[in-house]
CSV table of C-alpha atoms and ligand atoms in Angstrom, one decimal:
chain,number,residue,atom,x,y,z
A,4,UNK,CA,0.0,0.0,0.0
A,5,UNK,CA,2.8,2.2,-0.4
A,6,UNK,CA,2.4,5.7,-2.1
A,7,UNK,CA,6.0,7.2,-3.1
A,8,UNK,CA,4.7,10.0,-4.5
A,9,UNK,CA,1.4,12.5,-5.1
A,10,UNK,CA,1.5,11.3,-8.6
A,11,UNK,CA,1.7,7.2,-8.1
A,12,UNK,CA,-0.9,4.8,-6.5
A,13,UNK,CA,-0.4,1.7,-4.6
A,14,UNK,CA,-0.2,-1.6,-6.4
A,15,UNK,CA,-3.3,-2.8,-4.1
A,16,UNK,CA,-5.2,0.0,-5.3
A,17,UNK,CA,-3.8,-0.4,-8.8
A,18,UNK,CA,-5.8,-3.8,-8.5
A,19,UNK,CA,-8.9,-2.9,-7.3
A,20,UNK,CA,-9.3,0.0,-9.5
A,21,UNK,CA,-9.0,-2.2,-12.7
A,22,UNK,CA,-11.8,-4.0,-11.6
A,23,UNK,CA,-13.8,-1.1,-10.7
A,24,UNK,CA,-13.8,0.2,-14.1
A,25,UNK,CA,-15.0,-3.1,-15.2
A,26,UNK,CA,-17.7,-3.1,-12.8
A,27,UNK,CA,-18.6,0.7,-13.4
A,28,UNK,CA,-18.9,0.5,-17.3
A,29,UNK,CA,-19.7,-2.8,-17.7
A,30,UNK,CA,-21.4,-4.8,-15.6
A,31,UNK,CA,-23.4,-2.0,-13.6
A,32,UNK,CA,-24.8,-1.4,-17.3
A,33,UNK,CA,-24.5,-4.3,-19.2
A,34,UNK,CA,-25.4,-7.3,-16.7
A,35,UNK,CA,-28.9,-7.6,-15.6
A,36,UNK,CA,-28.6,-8.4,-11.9
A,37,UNK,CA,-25.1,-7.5,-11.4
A,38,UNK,CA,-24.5,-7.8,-7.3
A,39,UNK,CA,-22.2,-5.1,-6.1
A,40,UNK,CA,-19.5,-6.9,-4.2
A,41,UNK,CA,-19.4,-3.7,-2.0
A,42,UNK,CA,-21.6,-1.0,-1.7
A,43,UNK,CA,-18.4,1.5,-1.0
A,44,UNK,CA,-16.1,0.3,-3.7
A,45,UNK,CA,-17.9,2.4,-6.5
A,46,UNK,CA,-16.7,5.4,-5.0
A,47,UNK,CA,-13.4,4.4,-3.1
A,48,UNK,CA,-11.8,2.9,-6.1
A,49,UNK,CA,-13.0,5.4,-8.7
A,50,UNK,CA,-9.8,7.2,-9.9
A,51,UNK,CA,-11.3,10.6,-11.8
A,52,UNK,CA,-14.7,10.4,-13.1
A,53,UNK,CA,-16.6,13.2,-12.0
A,54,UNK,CA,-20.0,12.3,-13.6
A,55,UNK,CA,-19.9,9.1,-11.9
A,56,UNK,CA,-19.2,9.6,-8.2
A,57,UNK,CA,-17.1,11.4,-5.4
A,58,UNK,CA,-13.8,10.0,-5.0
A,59,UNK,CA,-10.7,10.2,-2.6
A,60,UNK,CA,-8.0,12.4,-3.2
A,61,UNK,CA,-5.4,10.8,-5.1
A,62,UNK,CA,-2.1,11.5,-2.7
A,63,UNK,CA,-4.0,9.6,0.0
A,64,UNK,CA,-4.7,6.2,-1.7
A,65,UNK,CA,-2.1,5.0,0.7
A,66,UNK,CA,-3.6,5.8,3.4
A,67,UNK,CA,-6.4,3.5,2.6
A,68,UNK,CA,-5.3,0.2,5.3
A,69,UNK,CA,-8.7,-1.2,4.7
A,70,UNK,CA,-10.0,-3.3,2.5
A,71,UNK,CA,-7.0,-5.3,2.6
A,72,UNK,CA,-5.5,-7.0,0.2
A,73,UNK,CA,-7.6,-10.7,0.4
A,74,UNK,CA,-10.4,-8.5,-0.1
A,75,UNK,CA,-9.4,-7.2,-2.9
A,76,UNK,CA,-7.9,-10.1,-4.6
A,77,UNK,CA,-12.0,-11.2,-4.0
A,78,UNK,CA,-13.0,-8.4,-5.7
A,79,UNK,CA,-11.3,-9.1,-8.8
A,80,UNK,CA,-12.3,-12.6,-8.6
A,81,UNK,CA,-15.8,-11.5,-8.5
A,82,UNK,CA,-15.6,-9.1,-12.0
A,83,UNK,CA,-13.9,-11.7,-13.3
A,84,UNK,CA,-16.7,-14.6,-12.9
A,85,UNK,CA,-19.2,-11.5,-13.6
A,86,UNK,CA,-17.6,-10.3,-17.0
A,87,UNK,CA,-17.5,-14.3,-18.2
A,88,UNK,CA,-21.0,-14.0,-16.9
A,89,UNK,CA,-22.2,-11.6,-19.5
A,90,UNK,CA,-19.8,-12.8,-22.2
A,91,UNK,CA,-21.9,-16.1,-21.7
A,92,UNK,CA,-25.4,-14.2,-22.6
A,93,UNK,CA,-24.2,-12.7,-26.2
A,94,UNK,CA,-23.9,-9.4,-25.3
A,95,UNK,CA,-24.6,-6.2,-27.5
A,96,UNK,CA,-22.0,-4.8,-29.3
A,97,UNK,CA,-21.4,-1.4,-26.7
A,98,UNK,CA,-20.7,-4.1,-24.1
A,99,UNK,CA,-18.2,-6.0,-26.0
A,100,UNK,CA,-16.0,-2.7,-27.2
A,101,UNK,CA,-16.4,-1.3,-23.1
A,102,UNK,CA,-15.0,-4.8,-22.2
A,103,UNK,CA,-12.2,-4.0,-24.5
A,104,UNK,CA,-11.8,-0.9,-23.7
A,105,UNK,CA,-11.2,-1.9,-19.7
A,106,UNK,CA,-8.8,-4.1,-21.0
A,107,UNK,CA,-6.5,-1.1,-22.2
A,108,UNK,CA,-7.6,0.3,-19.4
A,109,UNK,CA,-5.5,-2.5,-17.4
A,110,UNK,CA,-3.2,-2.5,-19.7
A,111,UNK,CA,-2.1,1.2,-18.5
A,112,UNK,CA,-2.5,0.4,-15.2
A,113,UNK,CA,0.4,-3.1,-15.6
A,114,UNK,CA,2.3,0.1,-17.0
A,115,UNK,CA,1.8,2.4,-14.0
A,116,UNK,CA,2.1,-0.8,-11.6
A,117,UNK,CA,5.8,-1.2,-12.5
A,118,UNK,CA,6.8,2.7,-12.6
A,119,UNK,CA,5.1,3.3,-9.2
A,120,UNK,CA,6.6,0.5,-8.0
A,121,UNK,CA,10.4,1.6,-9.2
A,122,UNK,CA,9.5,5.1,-7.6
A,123,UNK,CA,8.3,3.4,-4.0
A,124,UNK,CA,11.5,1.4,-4.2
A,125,UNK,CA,13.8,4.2,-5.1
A,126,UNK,CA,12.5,6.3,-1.9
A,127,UNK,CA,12.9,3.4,0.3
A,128,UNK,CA,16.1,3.6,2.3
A,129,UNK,CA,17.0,-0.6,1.8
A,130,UNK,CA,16.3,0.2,-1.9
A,131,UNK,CA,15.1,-2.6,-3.0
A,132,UNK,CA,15.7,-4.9,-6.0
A,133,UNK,CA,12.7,-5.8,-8.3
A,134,UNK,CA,14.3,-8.2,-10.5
A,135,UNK,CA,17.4,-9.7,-9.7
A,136,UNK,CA,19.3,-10.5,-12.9
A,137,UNK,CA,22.3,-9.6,-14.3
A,138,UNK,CA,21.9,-6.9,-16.5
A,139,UNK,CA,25.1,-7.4,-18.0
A,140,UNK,CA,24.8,-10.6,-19.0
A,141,UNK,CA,21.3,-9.7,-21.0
A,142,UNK,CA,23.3,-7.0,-22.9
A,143,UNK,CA,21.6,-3.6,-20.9
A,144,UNK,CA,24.8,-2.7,-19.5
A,145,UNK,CA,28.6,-2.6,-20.5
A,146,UNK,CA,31.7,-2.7,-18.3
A,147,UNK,CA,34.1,-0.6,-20.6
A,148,UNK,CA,33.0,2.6,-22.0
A,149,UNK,CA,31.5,1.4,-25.5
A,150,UNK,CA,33.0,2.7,-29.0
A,151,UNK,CA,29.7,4.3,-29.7
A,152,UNK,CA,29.5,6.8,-27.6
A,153,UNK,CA,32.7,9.1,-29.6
A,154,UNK,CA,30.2,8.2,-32.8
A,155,UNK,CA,28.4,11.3,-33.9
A,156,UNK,CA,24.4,10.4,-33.9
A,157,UNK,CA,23.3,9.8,-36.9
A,158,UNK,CA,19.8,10.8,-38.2
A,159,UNK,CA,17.4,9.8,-40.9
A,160,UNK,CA,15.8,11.8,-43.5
A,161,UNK,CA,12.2,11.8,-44.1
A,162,UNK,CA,10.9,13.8,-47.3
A,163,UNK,CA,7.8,15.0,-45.3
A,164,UNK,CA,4.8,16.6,-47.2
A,165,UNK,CA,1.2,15.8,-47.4
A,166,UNK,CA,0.6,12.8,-44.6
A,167,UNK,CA,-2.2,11.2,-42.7
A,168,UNK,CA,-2.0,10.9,-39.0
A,169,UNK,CA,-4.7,9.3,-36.7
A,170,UNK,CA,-6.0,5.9,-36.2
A,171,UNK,CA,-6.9,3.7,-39.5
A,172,UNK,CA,-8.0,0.0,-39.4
A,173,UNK,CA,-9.9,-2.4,-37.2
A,174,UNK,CA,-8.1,-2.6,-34.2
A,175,UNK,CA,-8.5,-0.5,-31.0
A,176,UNK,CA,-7.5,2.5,-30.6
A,177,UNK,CA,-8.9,5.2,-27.7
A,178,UNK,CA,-11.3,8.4,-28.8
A,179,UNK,CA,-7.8,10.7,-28.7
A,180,UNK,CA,-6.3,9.3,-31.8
A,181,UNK,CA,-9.3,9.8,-33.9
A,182,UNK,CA,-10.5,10.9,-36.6
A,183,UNK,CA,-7.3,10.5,-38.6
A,184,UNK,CA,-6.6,13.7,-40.7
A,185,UNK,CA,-4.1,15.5,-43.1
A,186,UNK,CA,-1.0,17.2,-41.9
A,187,UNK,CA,1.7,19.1,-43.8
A,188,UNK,CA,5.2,18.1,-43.0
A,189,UNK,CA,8.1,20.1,-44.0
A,190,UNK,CA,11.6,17.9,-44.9
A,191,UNK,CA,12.9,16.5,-41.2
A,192,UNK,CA,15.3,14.0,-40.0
A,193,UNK,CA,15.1,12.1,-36.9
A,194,UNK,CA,18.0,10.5,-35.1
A,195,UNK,CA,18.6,6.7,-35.2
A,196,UNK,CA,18.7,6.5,-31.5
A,197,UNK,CA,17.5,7.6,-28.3
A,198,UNK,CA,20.3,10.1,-26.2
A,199,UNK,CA,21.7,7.8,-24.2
A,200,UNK,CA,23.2,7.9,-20.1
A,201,UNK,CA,26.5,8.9,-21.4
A,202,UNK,CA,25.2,11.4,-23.8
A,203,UNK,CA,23.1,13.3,-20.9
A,204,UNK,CA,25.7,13.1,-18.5
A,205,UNK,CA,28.2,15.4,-21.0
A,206,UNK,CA,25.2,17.6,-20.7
A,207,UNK,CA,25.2,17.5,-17.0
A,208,UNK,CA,29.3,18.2,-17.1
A,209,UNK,CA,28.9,21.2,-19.7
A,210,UNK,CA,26.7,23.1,-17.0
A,211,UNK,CA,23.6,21.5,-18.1
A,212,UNK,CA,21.3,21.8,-15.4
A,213,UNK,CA,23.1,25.5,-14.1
A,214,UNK,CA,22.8,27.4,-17.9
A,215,UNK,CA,19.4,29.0,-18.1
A,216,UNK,CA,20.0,29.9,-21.6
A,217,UNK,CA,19.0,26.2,-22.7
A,218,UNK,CA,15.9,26.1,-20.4
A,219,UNK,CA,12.3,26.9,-21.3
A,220,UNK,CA,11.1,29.7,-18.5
A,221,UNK,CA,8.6,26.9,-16.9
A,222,UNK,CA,11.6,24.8,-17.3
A,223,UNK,CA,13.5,26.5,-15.3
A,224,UNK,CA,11.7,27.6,-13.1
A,225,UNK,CA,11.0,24.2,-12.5
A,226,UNK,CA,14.8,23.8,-12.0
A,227,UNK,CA,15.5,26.5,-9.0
A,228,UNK,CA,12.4,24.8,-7.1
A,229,UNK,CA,12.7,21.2,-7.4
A,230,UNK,CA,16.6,20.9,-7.2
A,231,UNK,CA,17.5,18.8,-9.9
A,232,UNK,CA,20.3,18.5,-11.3
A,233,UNK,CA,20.3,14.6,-12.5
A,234,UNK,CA,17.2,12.2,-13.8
A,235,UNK,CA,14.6,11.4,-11.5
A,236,UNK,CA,16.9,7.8,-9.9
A,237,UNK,CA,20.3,8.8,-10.7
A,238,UNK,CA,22.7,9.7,-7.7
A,239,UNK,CA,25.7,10.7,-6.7
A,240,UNK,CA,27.9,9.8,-4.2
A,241,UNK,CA,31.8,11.0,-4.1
A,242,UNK,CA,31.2,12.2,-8.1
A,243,UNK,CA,30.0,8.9,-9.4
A,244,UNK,CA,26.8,8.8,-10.5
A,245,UNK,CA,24.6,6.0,-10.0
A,246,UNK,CA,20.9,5.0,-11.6
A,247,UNK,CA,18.6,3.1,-9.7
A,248,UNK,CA,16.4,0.5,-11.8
A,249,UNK,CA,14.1,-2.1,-11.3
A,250,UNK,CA,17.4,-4.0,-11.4
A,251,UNK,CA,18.6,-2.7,-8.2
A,252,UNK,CA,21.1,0.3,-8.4
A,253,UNK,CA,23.9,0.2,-11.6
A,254,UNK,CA,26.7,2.7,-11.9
A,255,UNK,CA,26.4,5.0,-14.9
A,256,UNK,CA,29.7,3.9,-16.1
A,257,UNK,CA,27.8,0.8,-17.0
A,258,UNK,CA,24.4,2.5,-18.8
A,259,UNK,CA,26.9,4.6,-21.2
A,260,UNK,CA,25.3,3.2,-23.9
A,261,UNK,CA,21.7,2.8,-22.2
A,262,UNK,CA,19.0,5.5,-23.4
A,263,UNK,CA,18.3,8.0,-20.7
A,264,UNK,CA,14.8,7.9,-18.8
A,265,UNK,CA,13.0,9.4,-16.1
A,266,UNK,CA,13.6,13.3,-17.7
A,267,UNK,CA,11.1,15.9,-17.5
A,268,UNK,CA,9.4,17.4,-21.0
A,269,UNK,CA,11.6,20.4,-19.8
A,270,UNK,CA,14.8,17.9,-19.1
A,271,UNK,CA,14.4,16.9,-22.8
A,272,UNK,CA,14.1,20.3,-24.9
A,273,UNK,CA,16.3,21.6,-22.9
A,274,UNK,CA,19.4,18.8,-23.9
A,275,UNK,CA,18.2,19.1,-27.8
A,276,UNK,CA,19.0,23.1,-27.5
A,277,UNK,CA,22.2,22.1,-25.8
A,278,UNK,CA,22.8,19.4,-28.5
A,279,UNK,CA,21.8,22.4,-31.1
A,280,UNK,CA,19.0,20.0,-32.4
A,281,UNK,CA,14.9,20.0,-31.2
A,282,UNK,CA,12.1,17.5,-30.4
A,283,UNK,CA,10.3,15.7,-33.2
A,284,UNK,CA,6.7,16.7,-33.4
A,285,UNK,CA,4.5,13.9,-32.9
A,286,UNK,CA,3.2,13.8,-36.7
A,287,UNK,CA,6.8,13.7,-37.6
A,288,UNK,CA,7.3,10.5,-35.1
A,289,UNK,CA,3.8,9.5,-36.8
A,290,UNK,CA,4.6,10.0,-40.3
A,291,UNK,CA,8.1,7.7,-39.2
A,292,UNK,CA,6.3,5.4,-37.5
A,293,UNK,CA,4.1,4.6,-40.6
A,294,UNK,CA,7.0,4.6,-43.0
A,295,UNK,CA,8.7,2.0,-41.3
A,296,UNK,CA,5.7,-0.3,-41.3
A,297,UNK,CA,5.4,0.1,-45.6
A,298,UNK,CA,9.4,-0.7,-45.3
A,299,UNK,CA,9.7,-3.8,-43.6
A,300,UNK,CA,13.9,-3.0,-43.5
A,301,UNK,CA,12.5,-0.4,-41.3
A,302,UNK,CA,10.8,-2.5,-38.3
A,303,UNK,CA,12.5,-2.7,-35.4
A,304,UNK,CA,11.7,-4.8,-32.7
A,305,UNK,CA,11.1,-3.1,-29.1
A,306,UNK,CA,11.9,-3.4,-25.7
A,307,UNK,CA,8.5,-3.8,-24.8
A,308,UNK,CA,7.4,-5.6,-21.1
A,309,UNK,CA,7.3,-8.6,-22.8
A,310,UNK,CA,10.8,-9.0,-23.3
A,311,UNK,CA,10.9,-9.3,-19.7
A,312,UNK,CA,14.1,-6.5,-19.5
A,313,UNK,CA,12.5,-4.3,-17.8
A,314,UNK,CA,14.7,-1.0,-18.3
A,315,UNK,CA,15.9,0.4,-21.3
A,316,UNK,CA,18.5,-1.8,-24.0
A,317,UNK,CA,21.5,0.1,-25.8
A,318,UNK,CA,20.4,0.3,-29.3
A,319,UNK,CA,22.4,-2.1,-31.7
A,320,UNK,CA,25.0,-1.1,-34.1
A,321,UNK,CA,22.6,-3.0,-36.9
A,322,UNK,CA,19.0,-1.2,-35.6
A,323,UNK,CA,21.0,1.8,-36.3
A,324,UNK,CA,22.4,1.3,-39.6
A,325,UNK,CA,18.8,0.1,-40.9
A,326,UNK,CA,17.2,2.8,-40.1
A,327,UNK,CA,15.0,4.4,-36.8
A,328,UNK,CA,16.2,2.0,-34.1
A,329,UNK,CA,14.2,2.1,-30.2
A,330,UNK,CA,11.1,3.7,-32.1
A,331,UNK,CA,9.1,1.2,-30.1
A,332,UNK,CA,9.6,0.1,-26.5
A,333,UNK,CA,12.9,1.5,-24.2
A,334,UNK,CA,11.1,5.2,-23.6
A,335,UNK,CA,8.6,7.3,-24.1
A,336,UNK,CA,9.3,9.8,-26.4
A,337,UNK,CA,8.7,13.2,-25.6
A,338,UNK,CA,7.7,15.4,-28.3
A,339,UNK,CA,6.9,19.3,-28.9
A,340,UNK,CA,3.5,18.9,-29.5
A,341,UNK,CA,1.1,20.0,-26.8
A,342,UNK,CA,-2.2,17.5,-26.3
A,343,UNK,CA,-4.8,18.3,-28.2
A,344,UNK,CA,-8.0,17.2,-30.0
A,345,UNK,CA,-7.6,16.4,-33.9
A,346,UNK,CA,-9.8,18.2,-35.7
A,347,UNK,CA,-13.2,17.1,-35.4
A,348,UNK,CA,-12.3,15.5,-32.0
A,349,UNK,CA,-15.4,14.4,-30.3
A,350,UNK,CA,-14.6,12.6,-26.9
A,351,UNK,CA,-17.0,9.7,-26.0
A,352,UNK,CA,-20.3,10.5,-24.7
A,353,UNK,CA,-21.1,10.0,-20.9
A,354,UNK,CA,-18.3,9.7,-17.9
A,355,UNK,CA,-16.1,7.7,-21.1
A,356,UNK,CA,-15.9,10.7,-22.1
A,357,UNK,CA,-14.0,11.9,-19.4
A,358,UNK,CA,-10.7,9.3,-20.1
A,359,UNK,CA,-9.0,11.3,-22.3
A,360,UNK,CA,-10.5,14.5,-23.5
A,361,UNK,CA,-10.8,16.7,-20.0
A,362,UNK,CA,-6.5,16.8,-20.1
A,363,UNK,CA,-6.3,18.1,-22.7
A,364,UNK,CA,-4.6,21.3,-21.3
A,365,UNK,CA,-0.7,21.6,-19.9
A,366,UNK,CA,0.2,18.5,-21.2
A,367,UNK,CA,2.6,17.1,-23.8
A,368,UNK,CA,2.6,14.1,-26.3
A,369,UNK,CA,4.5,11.4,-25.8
A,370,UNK,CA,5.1,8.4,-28.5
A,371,UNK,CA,6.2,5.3,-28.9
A,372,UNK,CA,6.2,2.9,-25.4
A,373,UNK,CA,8.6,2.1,-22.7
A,374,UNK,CA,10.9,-1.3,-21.3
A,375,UNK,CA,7.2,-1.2,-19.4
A,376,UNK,CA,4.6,-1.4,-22.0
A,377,UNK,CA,2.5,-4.4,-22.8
A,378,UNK,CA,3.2,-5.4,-26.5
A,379,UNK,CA,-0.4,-5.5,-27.3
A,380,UNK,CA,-1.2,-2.3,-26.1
A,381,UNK,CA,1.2,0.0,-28.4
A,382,UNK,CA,0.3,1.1,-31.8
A,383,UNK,CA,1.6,4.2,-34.0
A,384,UNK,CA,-1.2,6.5,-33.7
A,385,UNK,CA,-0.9,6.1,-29.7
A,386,UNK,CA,-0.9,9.1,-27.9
A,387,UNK,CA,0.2,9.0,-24.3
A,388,UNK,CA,0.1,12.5,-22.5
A,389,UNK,CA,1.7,13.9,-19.0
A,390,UNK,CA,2.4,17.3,-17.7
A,391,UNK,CA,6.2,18.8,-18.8
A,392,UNK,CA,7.7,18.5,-15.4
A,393,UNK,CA,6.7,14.6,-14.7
A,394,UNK,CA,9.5,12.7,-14.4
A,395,UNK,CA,8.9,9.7,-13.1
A,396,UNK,CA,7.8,7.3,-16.2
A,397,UNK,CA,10.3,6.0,-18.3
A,398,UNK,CA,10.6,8.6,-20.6
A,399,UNK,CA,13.3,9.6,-22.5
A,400,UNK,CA,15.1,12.0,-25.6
A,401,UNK,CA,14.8,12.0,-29.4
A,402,UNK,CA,16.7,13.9,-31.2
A,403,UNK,CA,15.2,15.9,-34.1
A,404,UNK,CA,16.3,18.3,-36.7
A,405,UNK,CA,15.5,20.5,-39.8
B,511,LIG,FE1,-7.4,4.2,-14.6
């Protein structure tokens, strides 16, 4: 029941809350006679939904000792038999696409899951190891600083022009990435890797973090109040930096190669100024995205949570060479385009309608998926969102230009 952090939940309530939003737009509506397995869950375990019900705050979901765990663990059990329930009776069309919709839903949450629980172990004092593996044996670090890093970055050129962004196809895809729509893209190149540890911390050594002339105003503001002067889980002790993963703690030395995570929006455009490059729009990561799907030389595998890693992978020298390697999987890319609605956005009717479409304000895009992401759940048109100054997903730096 630990709660690191304002911005994280617990894993306990993590669990129950899946299966409240199974219960609250599906079975409540869809399954004739649907018992609630607790009169109070609707509104303890309901996460934003104004339409619906009152609802904690979020900072003190840890403070929630009761129900305990068993009961929630029951709780699940007892969607679970429901949902099979009503899958049993042929039910209409709305309830099917809900049901898939809550499994997204989950899908998120396996996301958030892991990153809150890398932030609750990073604050605790015995710092705990998630996974104990070698990392260096599985190719995510090295022990001599690699070749690569002297290697200028390359990039890749994309022609731009008239392009189509959005969702197409059968498969799911959440209200936010529809309708799909034209875009003008002028010639850009993007580069064929994400900035890695080694890469930031030259940054960090050229004044980085003390030069206000690469900072955005919010940026730096956000700067002078919050301290930082490293990623979210790297510290320092004596001079040598360490990073703190789901693999226990690993000395930057090791990650040279590695792609940086847990950086702020701000963190981000402000090492592309520094770098004398920018962020990629997220039509530009889009338009890349799609063109490596019509060129199968272009598809890269990801580091995605099923790969079991974890954290982020150094990109190969061969990913590289063929084109945009990490596009999917490692990080989340930040990009420079604020979170909007496409035109002719309409967000779902109803509380749905409240998922996506109400944050759209003070946030940016991000693309792409991280080390955490369920392979199933990322697409090209995705559009995750967070406010500039979060910094405590896995998200990471790519490097645009022109
Ligand atoms: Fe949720």
């Amino acid at each position: 029941m630990v709660q690191s952090t304002a911005e994280a939940s617990p894993a306990k309530w993590h669990l129950a809350h899946t299966a409240w939003f199974f219960e609250s737009f599906v079975l409540r509506e869809f399954l004739s006679g649907y018992r609630l397995f607790n009169a109070d869950f609707p509104w303890l375990f309901n996460s934003y939904y104004q339409s619906l019900a009152p609802f904690p705050e979020k900072r003190l979901r840890a403070s929630f000792s009761r129900p305990g765990l068993d009961e929630i663990l029951r709780y699940r059990e007892h969607v679970d038999e429901a949902v099979e329930r009503l899958l049993g009776r042929n039910p209409e069309p709305e309830a099917l696409r809900r049901i898939e919709l809550g499994v997204n839903h989950e899908e998120q949450h396996q996301e958030l899951l892991l990153t809150d629980i890398l932030h609750a172990f990073f604050t605790n004092p015995l710092r705990p190891v998630y996974l104990d593996k070698d990392a260096e044996a599985e190719g995510l670090t090295t022990r001599s600083k690699n070749r690569d890093i002297g290697r200028p970055l390359g990039f890749h050129q994309y022609e731009g022009g008239l392009r189509e962004v959005g969702h197409k196809g059968e498969g799911f895809c959440y209200d936010n990435e529809l309708p799909r729509h034209r875009v003008w893209l002028e010639p850009y190149a993007l580069a064929r890797r994400l900035v890695t540890c080694g890469e930031f911390a030259e940054f960090m050594a050229d004044g980085g973090y003390r030069r206000p002339e690469f900072w955005l105003s919010a940026g730096w503001m956000a700067v002078q109040s919050n301290g930082w002067r490293a990623p979210l889980y790297w510290t320092s002790e004596s001079g040598d930096w360490s990073v703190f993963t789901l693999r226990g703690e690993l000395p930057l030395a090791r990650l040279e190669t590695t792609p940086v995570s847990q950086v702020s929006y701000f963190e981000a455009d402000a090492y592309a100024r520094w770098a004398g490059r920018r962020l990629a729009t997220e039509f530009e990561w889009e338009a890349a995205a799609e063109n490596s799907v019509q060129n199968s030389a272009e598809i890269q595998p990801g580091n995605l949570l099923d790969s079991g890693r974890l954290t982020p992978a150094p990109a190969t020298e061969l990913d590289q060479n063929q084109g945009i390697a990490q596009q999917v999987g490692d990080c989340w890319e930040w990009t420079a385009s604020a979170y909007l609605g496409y035109p002719g956005y309409r967000p779902e009717t109803g509380a749905l309608g409240e998922y996506n479409g109400k944050f759209m304000s003070g946030q940016m895009v991000l693309r792409g998926g991280s080390c955490l992401t369920p392979a199933t759940h990322i697409h090209s048109s995705y559009r995750n969102f967070f406010a500039p100054e979060t910094r405590w997903q896995f998200s990471g730096i790519r490097l645009a230009s022109g």
